[in-house]
Amino acid sequence: MELRPLDAKLIRDGLKDTIFTKVIVLDEIDSTNALAKKMIKGNPKEGILIIAEDQRCGKGRMKRRWWSKKYSNLLFSLVLSPSIHKFLGFSLNMAIAVSFAEAIEEKYGIEVTIKWPNDLYVRNKKLAGILTEFFLERDLLSYVVIGMGINVNWAPERDDMPYPAICLAREKGVYIQREPLLVEGVRRFDRYYKGILNNHLEELYEKWNRKCMILGKEVLVQDQNIEIRGTALRVEKDGALIIKTQDKEVKVLYGDVSLR
Ligand code: BTN
């Protein structure tokens, strides 16, 4: 399979009427999230999309690494300056997850589910991960960096991974061109994002909850210090997962969840 570098012009043209007017495509970088944070410090500006063909040190949640292969996948960060209450931070996670789940379903007919807090799954295997970093000024989100990695044409197979991974090409049996997927997902995000800024959240919450694979199921949530078993009841608007244990409802803000 011949791997093709991304065509930056295709991406820029596809995003022309969105807030993402600055699109940077790099051959290699430590981490697109790290570069985004450096850029915010120097010259804070909303609407930047940083894409890398490869990352020397891709960051995942819970201090994990994010693995990819050069010219194969999508690795990118979005820079936003929403000035909305921090309570709405999780809705940005919801927006990026729903946007790409919908883009993948529409373009490739593959059913995508969301695993709390914000992983995309296909047939119980991880397809994409999201790492969002928030910067607050008092109670407002002054800057937000949303990093996403999508296994498009390659998925890692490593013994030290806590979950099995999958890529779209393996699922479809063909090489997948990356630009149309990126453009479709970011365009959808642009619309949900504008909705969030105008307080139109219901449709997004409803779509996210419909796609959430763990609700109503028996789950185990693990963090470094905790282990909670119970039924996943719902996800609240601030992103908290509510679990019904034997004797009470527990609110979980952080952790790894697995089906039991
Ligand atoms: C996860 O652990 O599931 C989140 C993975 C997020 C990976 C992406 S790849 C692009 C961006 N830059 C990073 O260093 N991490 C995110």
GROMACS .gro file of C-alpha atoms and ligand atoms in nm:
model
  276
    1MET     CA    1   0.000   0.000   0.000
    2GLU     CA    2   0.145   0.334  -0.106
    3LEU     CA    3   0.125   0.593   0.173
    4ARG     CA    4   0.054   0.947   0.050
    5PRO     CA    5   0.143   1.263   0.244
    6LEU     CA    6  -0.149   1.493   0.326
    7ASP     CA    7  -0.245   1.757   0.070
    8ALA     CA    8  -0.260   2.079   0.277
    9LYS     CA    9  -0.443   2.270   0.002
   10LEU     CA   10  -0.730   2.020  -0.003
   11ILE     CA   11  -0.770   2.067   0.372
   12ARG     CA   12  -0.747   2.448   0.360
   13ASP     CA   13  -0.997   2.468   0.074
   14GLY     CA   14  -1.237   2.233   0.251
   15LEU     CA   15  -1.232   2.444   0.567
   16LYS     CA   16  -1.251   2.788   0.403
   17ASP     CA   17  -1.586   2.892   0.550
   18THR     CA   18  -1.516   2.758   0.902
   19ILE     CA   19  -1.340   2.924   1.196
   20PHE     CA   20  -1.027   2.719   1.111
   21THR     CA   21  -0.856   2.973   0.890
   22LYS     CA   22  -0.504   2.877   0.991
   23VAL     CA   23  -0.410   2.520   0.896
   24ILE     CA   24  -0.057   2.399   0.967
   25VAL     CA   25   0.060   2.064   0.828
   26LEU     CA   26   0.390   1.935   0.966
   27ASP     CA   27   0.598   1.637   0.866
   28GLU     CA   28   0.700   1.558   1.222
   29ILE     CA   29   0.661   1.715   1.569
   30ASP     CA   30   0.686   1.604   1.933
   31SER     CA   31   0.313   1.647   1.988
   32THR     CA   32   0.055   1.866   1.813
   33ASN     CA   33  -0.101   1.948   2.153
   34ALA     CA   34   0.237   2.064   2.286
   35LEU     CA   35   0.291   2.288   1.982
   36ALA     CA   36  -0.062   2.428   2.014
   37LYS     CA   37   0.006   2.523   2.375
   38LYS     CA   38   0.331   2.696   2.278
   39MET     CA   39   0.144   2.892   2.011
   40ILE     CA   40  -0.123   3.003   2.256
   41LYS     CA   41   0.146   3.150   2.482
   42GLY     CA   42   0.311   3.347   2.201
   43ASN     CA   43   0.006   3.477   2.018
   44PRO     CA   44  -0.331   3.360   2.146
   45LYS     CA   45  -0.566   3.317   1.851
   46GLU     CA   46  -0.871   3.103   1.786
   47GLY     CA   47  -0.926   2.882   1.485
   48ILE     CA   48  -0.591   2.709   1.438
   49LEU     CA   49  -0.566   2.349   1.317
   50ILE     CA   50  -0.229   2.181   1.358
   51ILE     CA   51  -0.181   1.848   1.183
   52ALA     CA   52   0.125   1.623   1.195
   53GLU     CA   53   0.218   1.326   0.983
   54ASP     CA   54   0.409   1.183   1.277
   55GLN     CA   55   0.465   1.257   1.646
   56ARG     CA   56   0.784   1.174   1.834
   57CYS     CA   57   0.599   1.185   2.162
   58GLY     CA   58   0.223   1.169   2.101
   59LYS     CA   59   0.037   1.217   2.428
   60GLY     CA   60  -0.265   1.016   2.536
   61ARG     CA   61  -0.489   1.041   2.841
   62MET     CA   62  -0.371   0.910   3.179
   63LYS     CA   63  -0.006   0.983   3.086
   64ARG     CA   64  -0.013   0.722   2.811
   65ARG     CA   65   0.157   0.747   2.472
   66TRP     CA   66  -0.039   0.774   2.148
   67TRP     CA   67   0.108   0.550   1.878
   68SER     CA   68   0.082   0.609   1.505
   69LYS     CA   69   0.271   0.548   1.180
   70LYS     CA   70   0.396   0.823   0.950
   71TYR     CA   71   0.163   0.920   0.660
   72SER     CA   72  -0.101   0.675   0.777
   73ASN     CA   73  -0.334   0.834   1.030
   74LEU     CA   74  -0.484   1.162   1.146
   75LEU     CA   75  -0.305   1.340   1.432
   76PHE     CA   76  -0.422   1.694   1.496
   77SER     CA   77  -0.502   1.966   1.747
   78LEU     CA   78  -0.763   2.240   1.732
   79VAL     CA   79  -0.707   2.570   1.913
   80LEU     CA   80  -1.019   2.745   2.043
   81SER     CA   81  -1.090   3.047   2.256
   82PRO     CA   82  -1.455   3.000   2.355
   83SER     CA   83  -1.486   3.227   2.664
   84ILE     CA   84  -1.768   3.007   2.794
   85HIS     CA   85  -1.818   2.881   3.149
   86LYS     CA   86  -1.589   2.595   3.246
   87PHE     CA   87  -1.900   2.387   3.314
   88LEU     CA   88  -1.940   2.367   2.933
   89GLY     CA   89  -1.592   2.225   2.877
   90PHE     CA   90  -1.713   1.869   2.837
   91SER     CA   91  -1.955   1.972   2.564
   92LEU     CA   92  -1.649   2.050   2.348
   93ASN     CA   93  -1.538   1.688   2.397
   94MET     CA   94  -1.886   1.576   2.307
   95ALA     CA   95  -1.880   1.790   1.993
   96ILE     CA   96  -1.552   1.653   1.859
   97ALA     CA   97  -1.648   1.292   1.935
   98VAL     CA   98  -1.993   1.320   1.775
   99SER     CA   99  -1.856   1.510   1.474
  100PHE     CA  100  -1.604   1.243   1.381
  101ALA     CA  101  -1.835   0.953   1.469
  102GLU     CA  102  -2.092   1.101   1.229
  103ALA     CA  103  -1.833   1.177   0.961
  104ILE     CA  104  -1.704   0.817   0.970
  105GLU     CA  105  -2.055   0.670   0.962
  106GLU     CA  106  -2.160   0.889   0.673
  107LYS     CA  107  -1.845   0.843   0.463
  108TYR     CA  108  -1.768   0.476   0.524
  109GLY     CA  109  -2.088   0.325   0.664
  110ILE     CA  110  -1.904   0.203   0.974
  111GLU     CA  111  -2.093   0.220   1.304
  112VAL     CA  112  -1.898   0.415   1.566
  113THR     CA  113  -1.973   0.425   1.938
  114ILE     CA  114  -1.836   0.653   2.209
  115LYS     CA  115  -1.676   0.523   2.526
  116TRP     CA  116  -1.677   0.765   2.818
  117PRO     CA  117  -1.510   1.001   2.847
  118ASN     CA  118  -1.425   1.043   2.478
  119ASP     CA  119  -1.290   0.746   2.287
  120LEU     CA  120  -1.434   0.634   1.955
  121TYR     CA  121  -1.484   0.261   1.920
  122VAL     CA  122  -1.569   0.024   1.635
  123ARG     CA  123  -1.677  -0.327   1.730
  124ASN     CA  124  -1.530  -0.297   2.079
  125LYS     CA  125  -1.191  -0.183   1.952
  126LYS     CA  126  -1.046   0.166   1.989
  127LEU     CA  127  -1.043   0.369   1.670
  128ALA     CA  128  -0.968   0.719   1.800
  129GLY     CA  129  -0.874   0.907   2.115
  130ILE     CA  130  -0.921   1.266   2.225
  131LEU     CA  131  -0.704   1.467   2.464
  132THR     CA  132  -0.852   1.805   2.555
  133GLU     CA  133  -0.654   2.059   2.757
  134PHE     CA  134  -0.833   2.356   2.914
  135PHE     CA  135  -0.695   2.698   3.013
  136LEU     CA  136  -0.907   2.897   3.255
  137GLU     CA  137  -0.940   3.263   3.339
  138ARG     CA  138  -1.150   3.264   3.653
  139ASP     CA  139  -1.450   3.048   3.558
  140LEU     CA  140  -1.419   3.100   3.184
  141LEU     CA  141  -1.246   2.875   2.931
  142SER     CA  142  -1.006   3.122   2.775
  143TYR     CA  143  -0.825   2.865   2.558
  144VAL     CA  144  -0.887   2.505   2.476
  145VAL     CA  145  -0.666   2.263   2.284
  146ILE     CA  146  -0.848   1.959   2.150
  147GLY     CA  147  -0.608   1.689   2.031
  148MET     CA  148  -0.735   1.391   1.838
  149GLY     CA  149  -0.570   1.082   1.696
  150ILE     CA  150  -0.762   0.862   1.451
  151ASN     CA  151  -0.635   0.526   1.328
  152VAL     CA  152  -0.717   0.565   0.960
  153ASN     CA  153  -0.476   0.330   0.780
  154TRP     CA  154  -0.276   0.181   1.068
  155ALA     CA  155  -0.353   0.062   1.420
  156PRO     CA  156  -0.099  -0.021   1.689
  157GLU     CA  157  -0.063  -0.378   1.810
  158ARG     CA  158   0.141  -0.364   2.128
  159ASP     CA  159   0.151  -0.581   2.437
  160ASP     CA  160   0.151  -0.280   2.670
  161MET     CA  161  -0.175  -0.133   2.538
  162PRO     CA  162  -0.472  -0.141   2.775
  163TYR     CA  163  -0.720  -0.194   2.488
  164PRO     CA  164  -0.726  -0.351   2.140
  165ALA     CA  165  -0.708  -0.098   1.853
  166ILE     CA  166  -0.856  -0.093   1.504
  167CYS     CA  167  -0.817   0.122   1.192
  168LEU     CA  168  -1.068   0.221   0.925
  169ALA     CA  169  -0.868   0.066   0.639
  170ARG     CA  170  -0.872  -0.275   0.808
  171GLU     CA  171  -1.244  -0.245   0.869
  172LYS     CA  172  -1.318  -0.147   0.506
  173GLY     CA  173  -1.044  -0.351   0.337
  174VAL     CA  174  -0.921  -0.051   0.136
  175TYR     CA  175  -0.678   0.240   0.177
  176ILE     CA  176  -0.862   0.546   0.311
  177GLN     CA  177  -0.779   0.895   0.187
  178ARG     CA  178  -0.739   1.110   0.496
  179GLU     CA  179  -0.822   1.465   0.381
  180PRO     CA  180  -1.197   1.415   0.313
  181LEU     CA  181  -1.247   1.258   0.656
  182LEU     CA  182  -1.059   1.536   0.832
  183VAL     CA  183  -1.249   1.806   0.644
  184GLU     CA  184  -1.590   1.647   0.707
  185GLY     CA  185  -1.521   1.594   1.079
  186VAL     CA  186  -1.384   1.946   1.136
  187ARG     CA  187  -1.672   2.103   0.938
  188ARG     CA  188  -1.922   1.921   1.159
  189PHE     CA  189  -1.728   2.029   1.469
  190ASP     CA  190  -1.737   2.390   1.347
  191ARG     CA  191  -2.119   2.374   1.341
  192TYR     CA  192  -2.154   2.210   1.685
  193TYR     CA  193  -1.900   2.456   1.828
  194LYS     CA  194  -2.102   2.755   1.706
  195GLY     CA  195  -2.408   2.590   1.860
  196ILE     CA  196  -2.230   2.557   2.196
  197LEU     CA  197  -2.131   2.925   2.187
  198ASN     CA  198  -2.500   3.008   2.138
  199ASN     CA  199  -2.608   2.769   2.414
  200HIS     CA  200  -2.772   2.519   2.178
  201LEU     CA  201  -2.667   2.203   2.353
  202GLU     CA  202  -2.963   1.965   2.369
  203GLU     CA  203  -2.918   1.804   2.027
  204LEU     CA  204  -2.549   1.743   2.096
  205TYR     CA  205  -2.610   1.590   2.442
  206GLU     CA  206  -2.882   1.373   2.299
  207LYS     CA  207  -2.665   1.248   2.011
  208TRP     CA  208  -2.368   1.185   2.239
  209ASN     CA  209  -2.576   0.987   2.489
  210ARG     CA  210  -2.733   0.783   2.209
  211LYS     CA  211  -2.386   0.684   2.088
  212CYS     CA  212  -2.243   0.615   2.432
  213MET     CA  213  -2.180   0.241   2.445
  214ILE     CA  214  -2.161   0.201   2.821
  215LEU     CA  215  -2.493   0.344   2.938
  216GLY     CA  216  -2.720   0.087   3.098
  217LYS     CA  217  -2.431  -0.164   3.114
  218GLU     CA  218  -2.231  -0.315   3.399
  219VAL     CA  219  -1.896  -0.137   3.412
  220LEU     CA  220  -1.571  -0.117   3.602
  221VAL     CA  221  -1.410   0.226   3.639
  222GLN     CA  222  -1.045   0.241   3.733
  223ASP     CA  223  -0.816   0.525   3.820
  224GLN     CA  224  -0.481   0.506   4.001
  225ASN     CA  225  -0.661   0.522   4.334
  226ILE     CA  226  -1.014   0.398   4.276
  227GLU     CA  227  -1.208   0.102   4.146
  228ILE     CA  228  -1.585   0.129   4.112
  229ARG     CA  229  -1.820  -0.142   3.986
  230GLY     CA  230  -2.181  -0.083   3.899
  231THR     CA  231  -2.429   0.012   3.629
  232ALA     CA  232  -2.348   0.318   3.414
  233LEU     CA  233  -2.664   0.529   3.446
  234ARG     CA  234  -2.595   0.853   3.262
  235VAL     CA  235  -2.340   1.119   3.176
  236GLU     CA  236  -2.417   1.465   3.312
  237LYS     CA  237  -2.366   1.785   3.120
  238ASP     CA  238  -2.034   1.854   3.291
  239GLY     CA  239  -1.911   1.511   3.174
  240ALA     CA  240  -1.948   1.329   3.507
  241LEU     CA  241  -2.037   0.961   3.475
  242ILE     CA  242  -2.303   0.847   3.721
  243ILE     CA  243  -2.266   0.486   3.836
  244LYS     CA  244  -2.522   0.296   4.041
  245THR     CA  245  -2.331   0.075   4.283
  246GLN     CA  246  -2.498  -0.170   4.521
  247ASP     CA  247  -2.605   0.096   4.769
  248LYS     CA  248  -2.566   0.440   4.611
  249GLU     CA  249  -2.509   0.656   4.303
  250VAL     CA  250  -2.147   0.757   4.255
  251LYS     CA  251  -2.028   1.049   4.043
  252VAL     CA  252  -1.704   0.976   3.855
  253LEU     CA  253  -1.504   1.254   3.693
  254TYR     CA  254  -1.192   1.077   3.575
  255GLY     CA  255  -1.083   0.725   3.492
  256ASP     CA  256  -1.079   0.433   3.251
  257VAL     CA  257  -1.401   0.246   3.205
  258SER     CA  258  -1.441  -0.111   3.085
  259LEU     CA  259  -1.745  -0.329   3.031
  260ARG     CA  260  -1.775  -0.622   3.273
  261BTN     C1  261  -0.627   0.901   2.432
  261BTN     O1  262  -0.550   0.862   2.522
  261BTN     O2  263  -0.717   0.829   2.393
  261BTN     C2  264  -0.611   1.038   2.372
  261BTN     C3  265  -0.519   1.035   2.255
  261BTN     C4  266  -0.497   1.169   2.189
  261BTN     C5  267  -0.392   1.164   2.082
  261BTN     C6  268  -0.384   1.289   2.001
  261BTN     S1  269  -0.283   1.270   1.858
  261BTN     C7  270  -0.286   1.442   1.829
  261BTN     C8  271  -0.279   1.511   1.963
  261BTN     N1  272  -0.142   1.534   2.002
  261BTN     C9  273  -0.105   1.458   2.106
  261BTN     O3  274   0.008   1.454   2.155
  261BTN     N2  275  -0.211   1.386   2.149
  261BTN    C10  276  -0.329   1.413   2.071
   0.00000   0.00000   0.00000
